[in-house]
Coordinates of C-alpha atoms and ligand atoms in Angstrom, one line a residue:
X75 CA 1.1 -35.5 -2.6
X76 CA 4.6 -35.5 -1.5
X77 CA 6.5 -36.7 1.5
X78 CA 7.4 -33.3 2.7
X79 CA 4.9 -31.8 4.8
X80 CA 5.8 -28.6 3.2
X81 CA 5.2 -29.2 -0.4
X82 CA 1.3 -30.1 0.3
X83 CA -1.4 -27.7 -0.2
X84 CA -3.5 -26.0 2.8
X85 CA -6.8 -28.2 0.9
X86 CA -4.7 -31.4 1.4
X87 CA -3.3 -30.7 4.7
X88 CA -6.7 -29.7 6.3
X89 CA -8.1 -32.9 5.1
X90 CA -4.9 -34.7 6.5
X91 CA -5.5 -33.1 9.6
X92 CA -9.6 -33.6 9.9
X93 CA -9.2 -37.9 8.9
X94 CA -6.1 -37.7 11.8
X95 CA -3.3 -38.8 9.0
X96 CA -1.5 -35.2 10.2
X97 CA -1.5 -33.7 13.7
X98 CA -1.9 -30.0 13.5
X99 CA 1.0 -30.0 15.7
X100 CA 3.2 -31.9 13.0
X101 CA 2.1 -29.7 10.4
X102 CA 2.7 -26.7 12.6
X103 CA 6.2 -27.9 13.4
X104 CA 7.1 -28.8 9.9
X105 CA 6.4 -25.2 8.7
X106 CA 8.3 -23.3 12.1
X107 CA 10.9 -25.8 11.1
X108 CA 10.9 -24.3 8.0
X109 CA 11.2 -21.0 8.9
X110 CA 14.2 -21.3 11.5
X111 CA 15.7 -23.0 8.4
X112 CA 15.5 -20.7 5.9
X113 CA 14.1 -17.5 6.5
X114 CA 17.6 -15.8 7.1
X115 CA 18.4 -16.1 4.0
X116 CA 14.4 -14.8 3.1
X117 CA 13.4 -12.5 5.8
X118 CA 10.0 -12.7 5.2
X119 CA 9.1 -12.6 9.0
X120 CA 9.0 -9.9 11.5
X121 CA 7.9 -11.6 14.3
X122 CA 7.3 -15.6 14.8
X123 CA 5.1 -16.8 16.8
X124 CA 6.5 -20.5 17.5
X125 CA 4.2 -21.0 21.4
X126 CA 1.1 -19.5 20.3
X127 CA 1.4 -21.3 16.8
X128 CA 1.8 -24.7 18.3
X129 CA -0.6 -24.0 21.4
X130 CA -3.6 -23.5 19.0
X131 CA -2.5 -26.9 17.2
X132 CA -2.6 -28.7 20.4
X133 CA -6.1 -27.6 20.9
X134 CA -7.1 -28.7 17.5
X135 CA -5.6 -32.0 17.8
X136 CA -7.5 -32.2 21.2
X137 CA -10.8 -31.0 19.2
X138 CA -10.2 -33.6 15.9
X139 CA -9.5 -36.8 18.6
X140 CA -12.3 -35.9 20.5
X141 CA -14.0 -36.0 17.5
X142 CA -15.5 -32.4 17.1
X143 CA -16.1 -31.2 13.7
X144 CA -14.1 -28.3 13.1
X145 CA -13.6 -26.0 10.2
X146 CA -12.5 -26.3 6.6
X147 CA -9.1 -25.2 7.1
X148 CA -8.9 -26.0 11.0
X149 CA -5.4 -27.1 11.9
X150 CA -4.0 -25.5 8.9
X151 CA -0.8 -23.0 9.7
X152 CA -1.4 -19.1 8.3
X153 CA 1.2 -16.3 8.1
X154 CA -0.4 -12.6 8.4
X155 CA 1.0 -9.6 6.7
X156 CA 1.8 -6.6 10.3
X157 CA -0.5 -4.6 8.9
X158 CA -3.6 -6.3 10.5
X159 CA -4.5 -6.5 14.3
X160 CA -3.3 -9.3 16.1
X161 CA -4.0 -9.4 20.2
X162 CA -1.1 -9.6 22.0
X163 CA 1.2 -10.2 19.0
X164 CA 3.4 -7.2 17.9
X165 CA 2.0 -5.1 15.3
X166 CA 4.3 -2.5 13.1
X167 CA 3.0 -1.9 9.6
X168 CA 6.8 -2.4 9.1
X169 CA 7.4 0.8 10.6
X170 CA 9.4 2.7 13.4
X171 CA 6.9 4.4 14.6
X172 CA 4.6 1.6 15.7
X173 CA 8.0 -0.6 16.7
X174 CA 7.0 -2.7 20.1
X175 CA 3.1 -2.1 20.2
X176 CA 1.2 -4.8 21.1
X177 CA -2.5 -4.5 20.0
X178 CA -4.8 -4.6 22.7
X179 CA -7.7 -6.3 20.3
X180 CA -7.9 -8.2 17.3
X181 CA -8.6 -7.7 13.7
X182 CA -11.8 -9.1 12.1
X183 CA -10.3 -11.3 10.0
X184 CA -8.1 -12.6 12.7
X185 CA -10.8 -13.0 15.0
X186 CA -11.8 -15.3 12.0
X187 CA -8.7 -16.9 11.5
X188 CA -8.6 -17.6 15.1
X189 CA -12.5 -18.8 15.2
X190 CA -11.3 -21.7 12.4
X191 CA -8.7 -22.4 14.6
X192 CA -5.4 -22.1 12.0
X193 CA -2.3 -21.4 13.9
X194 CA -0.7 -17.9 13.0
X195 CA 2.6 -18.6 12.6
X196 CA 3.8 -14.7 12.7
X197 CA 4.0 -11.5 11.0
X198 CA 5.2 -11.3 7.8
X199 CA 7.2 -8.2 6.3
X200 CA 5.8 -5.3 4.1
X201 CA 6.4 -2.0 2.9
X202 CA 6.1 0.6 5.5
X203 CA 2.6 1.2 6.1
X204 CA 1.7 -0.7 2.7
X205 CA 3.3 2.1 0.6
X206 CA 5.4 0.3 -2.3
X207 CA 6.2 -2.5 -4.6
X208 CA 8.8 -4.2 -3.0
X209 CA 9.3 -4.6 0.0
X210 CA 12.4 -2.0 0.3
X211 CA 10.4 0.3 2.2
X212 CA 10.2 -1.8 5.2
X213 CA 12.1 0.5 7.7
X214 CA 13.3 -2.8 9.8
X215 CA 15.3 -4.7 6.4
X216 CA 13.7 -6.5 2.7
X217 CA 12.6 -9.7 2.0
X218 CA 13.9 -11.7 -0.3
X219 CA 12.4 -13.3 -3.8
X220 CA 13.1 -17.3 -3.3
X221 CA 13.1 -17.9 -6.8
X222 CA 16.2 -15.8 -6.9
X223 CA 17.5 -13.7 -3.2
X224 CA 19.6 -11.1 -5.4
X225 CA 16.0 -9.7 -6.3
X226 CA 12.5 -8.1 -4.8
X227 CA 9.3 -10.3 -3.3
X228 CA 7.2 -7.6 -4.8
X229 CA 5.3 -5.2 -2.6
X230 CA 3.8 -4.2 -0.2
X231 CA 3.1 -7.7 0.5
X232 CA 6.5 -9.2 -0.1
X233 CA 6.2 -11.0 3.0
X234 CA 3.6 -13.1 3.3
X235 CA 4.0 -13.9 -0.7
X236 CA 7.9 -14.8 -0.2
X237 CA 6.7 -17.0 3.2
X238 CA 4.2 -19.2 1.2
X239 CA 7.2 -19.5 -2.0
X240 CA 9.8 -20.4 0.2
X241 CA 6.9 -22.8 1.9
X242 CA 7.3 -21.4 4.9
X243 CA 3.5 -21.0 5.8
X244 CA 0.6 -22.9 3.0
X245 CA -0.9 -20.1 3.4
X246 CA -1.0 -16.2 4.2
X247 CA -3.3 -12.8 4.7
X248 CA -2.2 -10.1 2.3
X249 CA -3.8 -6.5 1.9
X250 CA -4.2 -5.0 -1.7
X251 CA -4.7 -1.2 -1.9
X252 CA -3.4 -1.0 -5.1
X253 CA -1.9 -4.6 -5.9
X254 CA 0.0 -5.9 -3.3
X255 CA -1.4 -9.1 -2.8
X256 CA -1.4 -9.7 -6.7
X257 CA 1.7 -7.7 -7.8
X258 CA 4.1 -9.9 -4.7
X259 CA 2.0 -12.8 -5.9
X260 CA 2.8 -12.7 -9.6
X261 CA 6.7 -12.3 -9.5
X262 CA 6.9 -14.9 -6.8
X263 CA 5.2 -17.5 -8.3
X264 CA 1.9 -17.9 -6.0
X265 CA -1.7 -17.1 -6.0
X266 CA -3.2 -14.0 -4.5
X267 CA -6.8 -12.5 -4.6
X268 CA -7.6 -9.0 -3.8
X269 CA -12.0 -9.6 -2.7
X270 CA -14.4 -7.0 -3.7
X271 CA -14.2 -4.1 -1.8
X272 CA -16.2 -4.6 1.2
X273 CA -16.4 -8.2 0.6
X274 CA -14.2 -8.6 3.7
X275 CA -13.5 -6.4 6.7
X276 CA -11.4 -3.6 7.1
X277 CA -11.8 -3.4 10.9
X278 CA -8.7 -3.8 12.5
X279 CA -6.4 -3.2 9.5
X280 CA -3.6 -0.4 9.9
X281 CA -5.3 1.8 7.4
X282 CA -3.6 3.3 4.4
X283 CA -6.5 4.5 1.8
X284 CA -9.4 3.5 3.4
X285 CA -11.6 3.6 0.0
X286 CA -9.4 1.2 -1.5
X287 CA -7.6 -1.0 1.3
X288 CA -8.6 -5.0 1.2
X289 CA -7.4 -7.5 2.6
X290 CA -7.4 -11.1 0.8
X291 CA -5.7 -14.2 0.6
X292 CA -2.2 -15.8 -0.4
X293 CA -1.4 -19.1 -1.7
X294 CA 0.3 -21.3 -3.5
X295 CA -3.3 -22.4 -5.9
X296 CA -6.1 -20.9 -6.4
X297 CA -8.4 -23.7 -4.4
X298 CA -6.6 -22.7 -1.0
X299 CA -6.8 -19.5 -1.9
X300 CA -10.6 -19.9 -2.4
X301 CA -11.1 -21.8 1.4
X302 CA -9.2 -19.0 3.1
X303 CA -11.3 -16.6 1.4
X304 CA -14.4 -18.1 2.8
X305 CA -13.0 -18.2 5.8
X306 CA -12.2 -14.5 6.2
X307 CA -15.3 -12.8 4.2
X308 CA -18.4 -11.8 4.7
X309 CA -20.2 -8.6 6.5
X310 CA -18.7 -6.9 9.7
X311 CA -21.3 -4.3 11.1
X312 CA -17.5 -3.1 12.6
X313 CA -17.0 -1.8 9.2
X314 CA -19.2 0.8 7.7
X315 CA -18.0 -0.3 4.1
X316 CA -18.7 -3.9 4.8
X317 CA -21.6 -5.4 2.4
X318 CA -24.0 -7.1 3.7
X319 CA -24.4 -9.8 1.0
X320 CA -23.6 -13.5 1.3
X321 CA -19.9 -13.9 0.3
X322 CA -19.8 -15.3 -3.3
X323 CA -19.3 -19.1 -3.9
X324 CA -15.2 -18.8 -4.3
X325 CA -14.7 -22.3 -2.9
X326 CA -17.2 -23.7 -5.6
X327 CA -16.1 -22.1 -8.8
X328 CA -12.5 -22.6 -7.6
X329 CA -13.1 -26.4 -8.2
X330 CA -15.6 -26.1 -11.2
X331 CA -12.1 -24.0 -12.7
X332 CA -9.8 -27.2 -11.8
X333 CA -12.4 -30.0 -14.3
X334 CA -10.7 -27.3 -17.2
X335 CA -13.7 -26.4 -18.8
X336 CA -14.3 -22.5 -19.7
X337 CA -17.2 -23.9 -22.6
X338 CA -19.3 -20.2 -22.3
X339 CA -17.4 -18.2 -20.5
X340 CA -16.5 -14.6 -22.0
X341 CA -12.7 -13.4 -21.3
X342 CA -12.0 -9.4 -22.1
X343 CA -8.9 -8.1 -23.2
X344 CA -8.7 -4.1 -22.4
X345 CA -7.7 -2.7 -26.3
X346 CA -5.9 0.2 -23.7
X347 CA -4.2 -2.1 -21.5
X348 CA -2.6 -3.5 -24.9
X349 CA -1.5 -0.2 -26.1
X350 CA -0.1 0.5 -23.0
X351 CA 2.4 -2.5 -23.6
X352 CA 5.4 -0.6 -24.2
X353 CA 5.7 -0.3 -20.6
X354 CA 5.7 -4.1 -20.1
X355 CA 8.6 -6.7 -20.8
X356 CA 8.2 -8.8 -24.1
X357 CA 9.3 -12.0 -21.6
X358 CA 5.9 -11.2 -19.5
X359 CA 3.5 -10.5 -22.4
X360 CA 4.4 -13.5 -24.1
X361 CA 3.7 -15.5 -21.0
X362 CA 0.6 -14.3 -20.5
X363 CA -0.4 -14.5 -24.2
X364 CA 0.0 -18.3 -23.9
X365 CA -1.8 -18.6 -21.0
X366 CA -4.6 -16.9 -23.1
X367 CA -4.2 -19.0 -25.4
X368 CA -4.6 -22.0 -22.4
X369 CA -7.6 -20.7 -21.2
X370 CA -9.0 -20.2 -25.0
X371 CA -8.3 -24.0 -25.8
X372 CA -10.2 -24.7 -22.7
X373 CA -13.9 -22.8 -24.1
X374 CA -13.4 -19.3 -23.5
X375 CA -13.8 -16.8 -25.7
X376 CA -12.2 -13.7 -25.9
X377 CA -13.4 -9.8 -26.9
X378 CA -12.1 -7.2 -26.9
X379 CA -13.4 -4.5 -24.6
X380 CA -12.2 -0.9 -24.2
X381 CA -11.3 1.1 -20.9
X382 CA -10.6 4.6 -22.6
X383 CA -9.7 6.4 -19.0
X384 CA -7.2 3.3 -18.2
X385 CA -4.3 5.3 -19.1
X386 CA -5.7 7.6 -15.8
X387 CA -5.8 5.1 -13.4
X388 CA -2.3 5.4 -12.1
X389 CA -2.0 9.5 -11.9
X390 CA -5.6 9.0 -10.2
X391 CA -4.7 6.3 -7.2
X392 CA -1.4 8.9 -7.1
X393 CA -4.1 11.5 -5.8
X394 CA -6.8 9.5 -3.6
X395 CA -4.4 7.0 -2.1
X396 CA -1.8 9.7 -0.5
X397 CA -4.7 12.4 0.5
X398 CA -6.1 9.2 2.9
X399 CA -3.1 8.4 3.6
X400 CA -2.0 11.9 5.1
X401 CA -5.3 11.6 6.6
X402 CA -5.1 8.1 8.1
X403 CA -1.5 8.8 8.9
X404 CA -2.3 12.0 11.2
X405 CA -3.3 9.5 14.2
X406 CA 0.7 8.7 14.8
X407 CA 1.7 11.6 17.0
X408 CA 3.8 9.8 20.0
X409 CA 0.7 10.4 22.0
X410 CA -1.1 7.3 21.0
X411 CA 1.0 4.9 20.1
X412 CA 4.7 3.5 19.8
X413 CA 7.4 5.3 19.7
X414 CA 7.9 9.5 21.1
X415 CA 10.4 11.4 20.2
X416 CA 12.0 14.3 22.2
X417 CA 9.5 13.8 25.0
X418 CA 12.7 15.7 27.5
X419 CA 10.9 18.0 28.8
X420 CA 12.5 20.5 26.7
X421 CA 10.2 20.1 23.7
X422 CA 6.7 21.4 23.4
X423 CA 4.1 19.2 22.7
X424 CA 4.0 20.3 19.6
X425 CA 7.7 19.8 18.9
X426 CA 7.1 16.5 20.7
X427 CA 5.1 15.0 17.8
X428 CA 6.9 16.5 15.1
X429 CA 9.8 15.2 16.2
X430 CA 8.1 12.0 16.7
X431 CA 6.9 11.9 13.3
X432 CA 10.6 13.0 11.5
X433 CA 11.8 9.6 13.4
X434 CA 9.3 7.4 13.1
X435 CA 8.6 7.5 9.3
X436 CA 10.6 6.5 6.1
X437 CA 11.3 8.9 3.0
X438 CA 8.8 7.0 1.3
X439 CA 5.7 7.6 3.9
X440 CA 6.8 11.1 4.4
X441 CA 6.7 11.9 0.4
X442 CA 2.7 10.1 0.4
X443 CA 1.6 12.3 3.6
X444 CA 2.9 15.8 2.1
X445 CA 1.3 15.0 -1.4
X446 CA -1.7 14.0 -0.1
X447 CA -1.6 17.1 2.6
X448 CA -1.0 19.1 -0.8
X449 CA -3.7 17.5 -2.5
X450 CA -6.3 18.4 0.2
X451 CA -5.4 21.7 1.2
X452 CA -7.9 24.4 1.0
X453 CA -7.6 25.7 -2.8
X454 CA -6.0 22.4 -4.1
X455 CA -8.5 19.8 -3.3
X456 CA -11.1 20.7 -5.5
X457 CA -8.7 20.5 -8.3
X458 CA -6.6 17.6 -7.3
X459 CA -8.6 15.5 -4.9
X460 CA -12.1 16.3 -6.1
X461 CA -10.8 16.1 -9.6
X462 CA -9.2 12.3 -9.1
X463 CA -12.5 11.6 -7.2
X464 CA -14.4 12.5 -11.0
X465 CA -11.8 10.3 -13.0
X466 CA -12.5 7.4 -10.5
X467 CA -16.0 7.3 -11.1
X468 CA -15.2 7.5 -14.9
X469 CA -12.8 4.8 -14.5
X470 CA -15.7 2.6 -12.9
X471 CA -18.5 3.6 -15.8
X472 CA -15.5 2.0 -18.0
X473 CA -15.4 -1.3 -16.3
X474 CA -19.2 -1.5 -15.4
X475 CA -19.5 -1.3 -19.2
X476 CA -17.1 -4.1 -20.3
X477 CA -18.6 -6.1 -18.2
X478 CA -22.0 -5.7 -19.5
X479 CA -20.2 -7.9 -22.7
X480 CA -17.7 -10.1 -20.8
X481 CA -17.7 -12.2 -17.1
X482 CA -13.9 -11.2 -16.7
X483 CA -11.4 -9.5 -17.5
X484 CA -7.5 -10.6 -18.5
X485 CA -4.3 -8.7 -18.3
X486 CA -0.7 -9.6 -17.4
X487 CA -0.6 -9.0 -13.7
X488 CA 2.5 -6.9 -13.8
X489 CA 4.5 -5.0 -16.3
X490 CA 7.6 -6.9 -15.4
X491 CA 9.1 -10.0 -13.5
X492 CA 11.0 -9.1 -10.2
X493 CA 13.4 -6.7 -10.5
X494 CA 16.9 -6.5 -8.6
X495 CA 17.2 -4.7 -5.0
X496 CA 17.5 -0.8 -5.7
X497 CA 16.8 -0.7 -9.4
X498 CA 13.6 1.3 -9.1
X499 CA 13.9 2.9 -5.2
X500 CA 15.9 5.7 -6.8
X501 CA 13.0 7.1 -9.0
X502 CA 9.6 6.6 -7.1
X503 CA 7.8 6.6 -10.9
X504 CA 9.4 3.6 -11.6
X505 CA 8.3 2.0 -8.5
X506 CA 4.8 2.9 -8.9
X507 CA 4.3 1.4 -12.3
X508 CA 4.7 -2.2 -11.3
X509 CA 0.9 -1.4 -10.2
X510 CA 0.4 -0.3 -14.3
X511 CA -2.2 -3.3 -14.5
X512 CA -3.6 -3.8 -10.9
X513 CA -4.6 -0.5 -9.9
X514 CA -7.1 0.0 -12.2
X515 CA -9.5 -3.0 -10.4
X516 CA -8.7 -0.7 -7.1
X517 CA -10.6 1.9 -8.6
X518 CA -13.6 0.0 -9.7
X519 CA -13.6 -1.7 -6.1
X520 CA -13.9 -5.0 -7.8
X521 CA -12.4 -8.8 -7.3
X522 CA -9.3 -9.5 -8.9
X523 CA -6.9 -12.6 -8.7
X524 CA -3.0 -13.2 -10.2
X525 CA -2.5 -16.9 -10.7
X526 CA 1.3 -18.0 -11.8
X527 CA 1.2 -18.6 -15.3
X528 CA 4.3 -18.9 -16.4
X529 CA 8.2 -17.8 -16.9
X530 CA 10.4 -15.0 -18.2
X531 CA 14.0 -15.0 -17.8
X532 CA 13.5 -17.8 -15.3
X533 CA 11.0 -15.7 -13.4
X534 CA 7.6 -16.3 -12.5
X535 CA 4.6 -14.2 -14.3
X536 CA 1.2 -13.4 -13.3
X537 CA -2.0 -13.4 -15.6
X538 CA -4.6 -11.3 -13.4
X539 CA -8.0 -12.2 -13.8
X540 CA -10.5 -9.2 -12.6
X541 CA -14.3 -9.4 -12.2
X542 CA -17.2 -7.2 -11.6
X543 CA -18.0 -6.0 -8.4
X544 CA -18.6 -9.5 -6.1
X545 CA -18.2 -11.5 -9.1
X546 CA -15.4 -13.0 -7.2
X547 CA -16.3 -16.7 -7.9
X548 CA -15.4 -15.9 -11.7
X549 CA -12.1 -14.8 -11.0
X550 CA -11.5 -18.4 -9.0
X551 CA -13.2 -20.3 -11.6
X552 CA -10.7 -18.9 -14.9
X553 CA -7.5 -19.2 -11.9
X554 CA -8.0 -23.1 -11.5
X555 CA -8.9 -23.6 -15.0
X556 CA -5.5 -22.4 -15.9
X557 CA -3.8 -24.0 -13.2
X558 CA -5.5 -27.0 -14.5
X559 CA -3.2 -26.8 -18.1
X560 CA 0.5 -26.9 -15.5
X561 CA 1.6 -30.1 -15.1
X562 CA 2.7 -28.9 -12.1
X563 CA 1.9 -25.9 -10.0
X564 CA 4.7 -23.2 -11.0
X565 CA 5.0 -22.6 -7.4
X566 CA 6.2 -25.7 -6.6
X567 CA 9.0 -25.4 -9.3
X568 CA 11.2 -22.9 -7.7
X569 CA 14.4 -23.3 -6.8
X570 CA 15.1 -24.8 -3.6
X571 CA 16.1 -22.1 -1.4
X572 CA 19.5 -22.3 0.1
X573 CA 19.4 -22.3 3.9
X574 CA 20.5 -19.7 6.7
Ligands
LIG10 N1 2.3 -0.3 -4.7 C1 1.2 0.5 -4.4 C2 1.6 1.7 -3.5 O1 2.7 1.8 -3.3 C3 0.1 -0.3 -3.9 C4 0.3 -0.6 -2.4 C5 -0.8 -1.5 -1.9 O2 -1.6 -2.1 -2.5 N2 -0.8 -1.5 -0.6 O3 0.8 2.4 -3.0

């Protein structure tokens, strides 16, 4: 533990906080304080929240002194990515066309934040409506990578990774649709889990592909990671995808992971995912072949296990993800919600929302919603839509089968560290492959974590650690065990940012 409020961990600050060493209000400061120092230079926030933030810590400190036992992360500050719900707090998805709403209800899992009484410190920046990999798409400005501000936070969830780097929040909600709590958390340095599908709720989130959208947790270690995950999980009848089964022991394993014993546990490596390494950097596959080597020295054992339709995975999310997505989208028509373009009294309704929709999305939301209009149209979908639905399920029988031989899966969490602004906006392929590695656990619906496990070129690298379908405690347990081989926690070795 440091002297910095900042540099401690959401698990050591809640425990500061519940034996009355911390206020929640000190904490809370400490981290707005934070942010008004250096998140001009970081941008990770759309909206802060300073009043409310510091209004919920005053009731916990009330609750703690009265002596009331609260929750396991009570007191504890949170940052949440605009794509989920919040009452009364402004709500954008990054984007224009929901610019100045201000939900009338809350999300799930911020009804559950809110119910463990952690203070939501604001909104953190994205990609417009969760389409990209870095953060560029944001249609108000990007965020920033700490480790180095002349390059991306990752995507969609730049945001909320670059707040808990730049220790601006201990802790933040991400949503993974295709990687981006993992992807943003493996090239700055922290911890993100994408849950089993349905493990958590998708009620209240601004959706983007419904079959695959989940919302999970970001960190800077896997044990925080673990408690907010407890915190957020578990069945919603508000959700018809929700499962109804008891929320698998994260908090458990994540601490079984941190004694560094693996003695018995069965790691795969997808033969496909290594042939596919031309795409990735040499700097990031040696990283993550010493981390393998980490967890190896700590019991596991490693096999080989083959994913033949991996090489599909990509071309397939390229399908299903834009057709929901055009579907999803269709609700924004300056009726609703937000913003209403060329509502004059000139302009048929028609026109009305047309014109409302040319304003009020980016280039990049616009290309999803007329491929995935394309891929649905009568005479396409059986052969685009229906056919990416076939290679899905194939993709599943693929994992559901290596996992019959091993309890997880590892694979470098992204092809390559973070990149600099603008090198991959001008060619949307290049964009999409920093998911090369994450979508593929999308597509089976399963858990899957990226834990920091080393550096190339300076930059951090993420080893991802997938599991089978609400084998989520696994993915915790292999996270801390690594973790448990760093000195130090890699986040907490990046650079100090500069301020404002
Ligand atoms: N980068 C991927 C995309 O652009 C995944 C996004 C996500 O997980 N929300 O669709």
């Amino acid at each position: 533990m440091t002297d910095r409020i900042i540099d401690r961990t959401a698990a050591e600050l809640a425990a500061d906080i519940r034996e009355g060493r911390l206020t929640s209000v000190a904490v809370t400061t400490a981290f707005l304080d934070r942010i008004a120092a250096v998140d001009g230079t970081v941008k990770a926030f759309l909206h802060v929240d300073r009043e409310g933030a510091l209004a919920v810590a005053a009731e916990v400190d009330a609750a703690v002194a009265a002596g009331e036992d609260l929750g396991p992360l009570a007191g504890v500050p949170i940052a949440v990515k605009d794509v989920v719900v919040t009452k009364g707090l402004p709500t954008t998805a990054a984007s224009k066309i929901l610019e100045g709403w201000i939900p009338p209800y809350d999300a799930t899992i911020t009804e559950r934040i809110k119910a463990a009484r952690m203070p939501i410190l604001g909104k953190t920046n994205m990609d417009e409506f969760a389409m990209g990999s870095s953060t560029e798409y944001s249609a108000y400005f990007p965020t920033r990578n700490p480790w180095d501000t002349g390059r991306i936070p990752g995507g969609s969830g730049g945001g909320s990774a670059a707040a808990v780097a730049a220790k601006m929040a201990p802790l933040a909600i991400g949503t993974d649709t295709g990687g981006s709590i993992r992807q943003p958390g493996a090239v700055t340095g922290t911890f993100g889990a994408k849950p089993t599908y349905g493990g958590n709720s998708r009620y209240g989130l601004i959706a983007f592909s419904s079959s695959l959208d989940t919302p999970g947790p970001v960190s800077r270690n896997a044990l925080d990671g673990a408690l907010l995950h407890e915190v957020i999980s578990g069945y919603d009848p508000r959700d018809s995808t929700s499962i109804d089964a008891p929320v698998p022991p994260v908090v458990e394993a994540a601490r079984l992971g941190a004694t560094g014993d693996l003695t018995g546990v069965r790691l795969g490596v997808v033969k496909e995912f290594k042939e596919g390494a031309d795409a990735a950097e040499p700097g990031v596959i040696a990283a993550y072949e010493a981390g393998v080597e980490q967890l190896v020295k700590l019991g596991a054992e490693i096999v080989e296990v083959s994913c033949p339709s991996f090489a599909y995975a990509l071309p397939t999310y390229y399908l299903i993800a834009p057709s929901e997505a055009s579907s999803n989208l269709a609700r924004y028509d300056g009726v609703r919600y937000g913003l209403r373009a060329g509502d004059d009294g000139k302009h048929s309704l028609e026109e009305v929302m047309s014109l409302t929709r040319e304003a009020g999305f980016g280039p990049e939301v616009k290309r999803r919603i007329i491929l995935g209009t394309y891929a649905l149209s009568a005479g396409y979908v059986d052969a685009f839509y229906g056919k990416a639905q076939k290679v899905r399920t194939l993709i599943k029988q693929d994992f559901e089968k290596a996992f019959a031989s091993v309890d997880a899966i590892v694979s470098p969490t992204t092809p390559f560290v973070a990149f600099e602004f603008g090198a991959r906006t001008g060619d949307p392929y290049q964009m999409y492959l920093a998911d090369l590695y994450t979508i593929p656990t999308n597509m089976y619906g399963g858990p899957a974590v990226s834990v920091p496990v080393g550096l190339s070129e300076g930059m951090p690298v993420g080893l991802q650690v997938m599991g089978p379908v609400l084998g989520d405690d696994v993915t915790y347990r292999v996270a801390a065990a690594l973790e448990s081989t760093q000195d130090v926690l890699l986040a907490d070795t990046a650079p100090e940012i500069e301020g404002n």
